[in-house]
Amino acid sequence: MLQFYNSLTRKKEPFIPIEEGKVKLYTCGPTVYDTAHIGNFRTFLFEDFLKRVLIARGYKVFHVMNITDVDDKTIKKTVEEGKSLSEITSHYTDLFNHDLKTLNILPADHYPAATNHVDDMIKMIEVLIEKCHAYKTDDGSVFFKIESFKDYGVLTHINMAEIQQSDRVDSDEYGLDNPQDFALWKAYKEEDGDVAWDSPWGKGRPGWHIECSAMSMAFLGDHFDIHCGGVDNKFPHHENEIAQSVCASDTPFVNTWLHSEFLMVDGGKMSKSLGNFYCISDLIEKGFAPGEIRYIMLSGHYRTKINFTLDKQHEAKASIQRIQSLKDRLQDLKENSSDEYPDEKSNYDTALENDLDAPNSLALFFDWVRATNSALDKDALSRDDVAKGLNFISYFNDVFGVLPDSGRIPQDVMDLVSKRETARQNKDWAKSDKLRDLIGSKGWVVKDTPDGPKLSSK
Ligand code: AMP
Ligand code: ZN
């Protein structure tokens, strides 16, 4: 039975979807004012992992990830660079999409952009005003009245007295435009440049929190199964989403909240001045394979911090190589197919079902890899065991997605392989060896088999 630690109830609970066999999932997407960094991708990879586990359990997952393309940060960048909001956000959205593909993250069903849903946000704010959960201020902003929602703090058990003591911060990031109440609609200010929408309260723009409430409810309905984000999203973002959504619809909002812990770099916060602020493209340039990045991010439990260091690549590479070489060994011996799996799959599944315990499931998987390799060394694996083993590896990789996909061998490598084949047919061994080295320098090993050349990543 699949169990998740629900941030809302603070305990592990069996997962029971609202509609049998289907999961409605919302994940907070990137704020597209800059290139997403590897910390953001830790969270996005966790969400991909969760989704793949659900799919492997037979659920049909309907996934919505928003794109935050208007907020304080995007507007600031727009003004700083003297560009239009859409020029900035479409550029960073393209980069984000590129990184999603690089990391083999399963695409969401919808990626709604906040600027396409301002009408939904305005409608929701109107409902909240009508129900006396929100009020307009003199400057034409609208605030949510926290005291009107008796369950405020249900997610984070926040101490209201503490919030009152906080500094007033005029920022979406903190939501503390007023010591307690938070902005649903922000009246236009000169520094917003030409970013503004008309509303019943005058020119302005939505607050960040209402964006996710409006978009999630537009696609998934008032009440859905799972909502995710990084731990920093819990307060105030998700707390405020709950308040707005429950008050607007008078129904429960989300059943299960899952939050992934932070990614640290070199033991602390990533920082440009320390030279350890990495984006996905930085790691690819440094020679990381996408599978290695996935491995590093997914091998820690999602509820513990991960410390990223560049040298973790070696361990990731070696681990992936162990799986790949077992796969190659089994593939060479494969004579028949099977629908079955080795017995070890059951404990592996139990570990994953226990709040996505990746470290434990990986440990069990590698125990099996070791045992299978020694059985192969002793020639003690039956034909059925070979087929079952290959099934297990592919079942594993459907969730972790770390093995290089042979369908994704780069075109330039394929070209070199075919040139090498021609050289071999012409018995030009010197040229063939040179090409082998060249293929090697691109991270691939070519092996000659009776069925032709076979490639595997180094
Ligand atoms: P943002 O683009 O700032 O809206 O963040 C996108 C996602 O990345 C959110 O779910 C954040 O919680 C998450 N996030 C931001 N920084 C980190 C980090 N260092 N480690 C893990 N997740 C993060
Ligand atoms: Zn959000």
PDB file of C-alpha atoms and ligand atoms in Angstrom, residues 26-29 66 68 208-209 211-213 215 227-229 233 237-238 241 257, ligand 2:
ATOM      1  CA  TYR A  26      -0.365  20.094  -8.985  1.00  0.00           C
ATOM      2  CA  THR A  27       3.255  21.155  -8.642  1.00  0.00           C
ATOM      3  CA  CYS A  28       4.433  24.755  -8.214  1.00  0.00           C
ATOM      4  CA  GLY A  29       6.474  25.596 -11.272  1.00  0.00           C
ATOM      5  CA  ASN A  66       2.271  26.363 -13.500  1.00  0.00           C
ATOM      6  CA  THR A  68       4.983  31.942 -12.667  1.00  0.00           C
ATOM      7  CA  TRP A 208       1.726  35.286  -6.324  1.00  0.00           C
ATOM      8  CA  HIS A 209      -0.359  33.052  -4.028  1.00  0.00           C
ATOM      9  CA  GLU A 211      -1.990  32.526  -9.085  1.00  0.00           C
ATOM     10  CA  CYS A 212      -1.515  28.923  -7.936  1.00  0.00           C
ATOM     11  CA  SER A 213      -4.975  28.693  -6.343  1.00  0.00           C
ATOM     12  CA  MET A 215      -4.622  27.791 -11.908  1.00  0.00           C
ATOM     13  CA  HIS A 227       0.059  19.341  -4.275  1.00  0.00           C
ATOM     14  CA  CYS A 228       3.861  19.580  -4.161  1.00  0.00           C
ATOM     15  CA  GLY A 229       6.652  22.095  -3.853  1.00  0.00           C
ATOM     16  CA  ASN A 233       6.827  26.991  -0.465  1.00  0.00           C
ATOM     17  CA  HIS A 237       2.714  30.294  -0.271  1.00  0.00           C
ATOM     18  CA  HIS A 238       0.888  27.051   0.408  1.00  0.00           C
ATOM     19  CA  GLU A 241      -3.266  28.927  -1.134  1.00  0.00           C
ATOM     20  CA  TRP A 257       0.746  17.921   0.518  1.00  0.00           C
TER      21      TRP A 257
HETATM   22 ZN    ZN B   2       2.628  27.745  -6.303  1.00  0.00          ZN
END
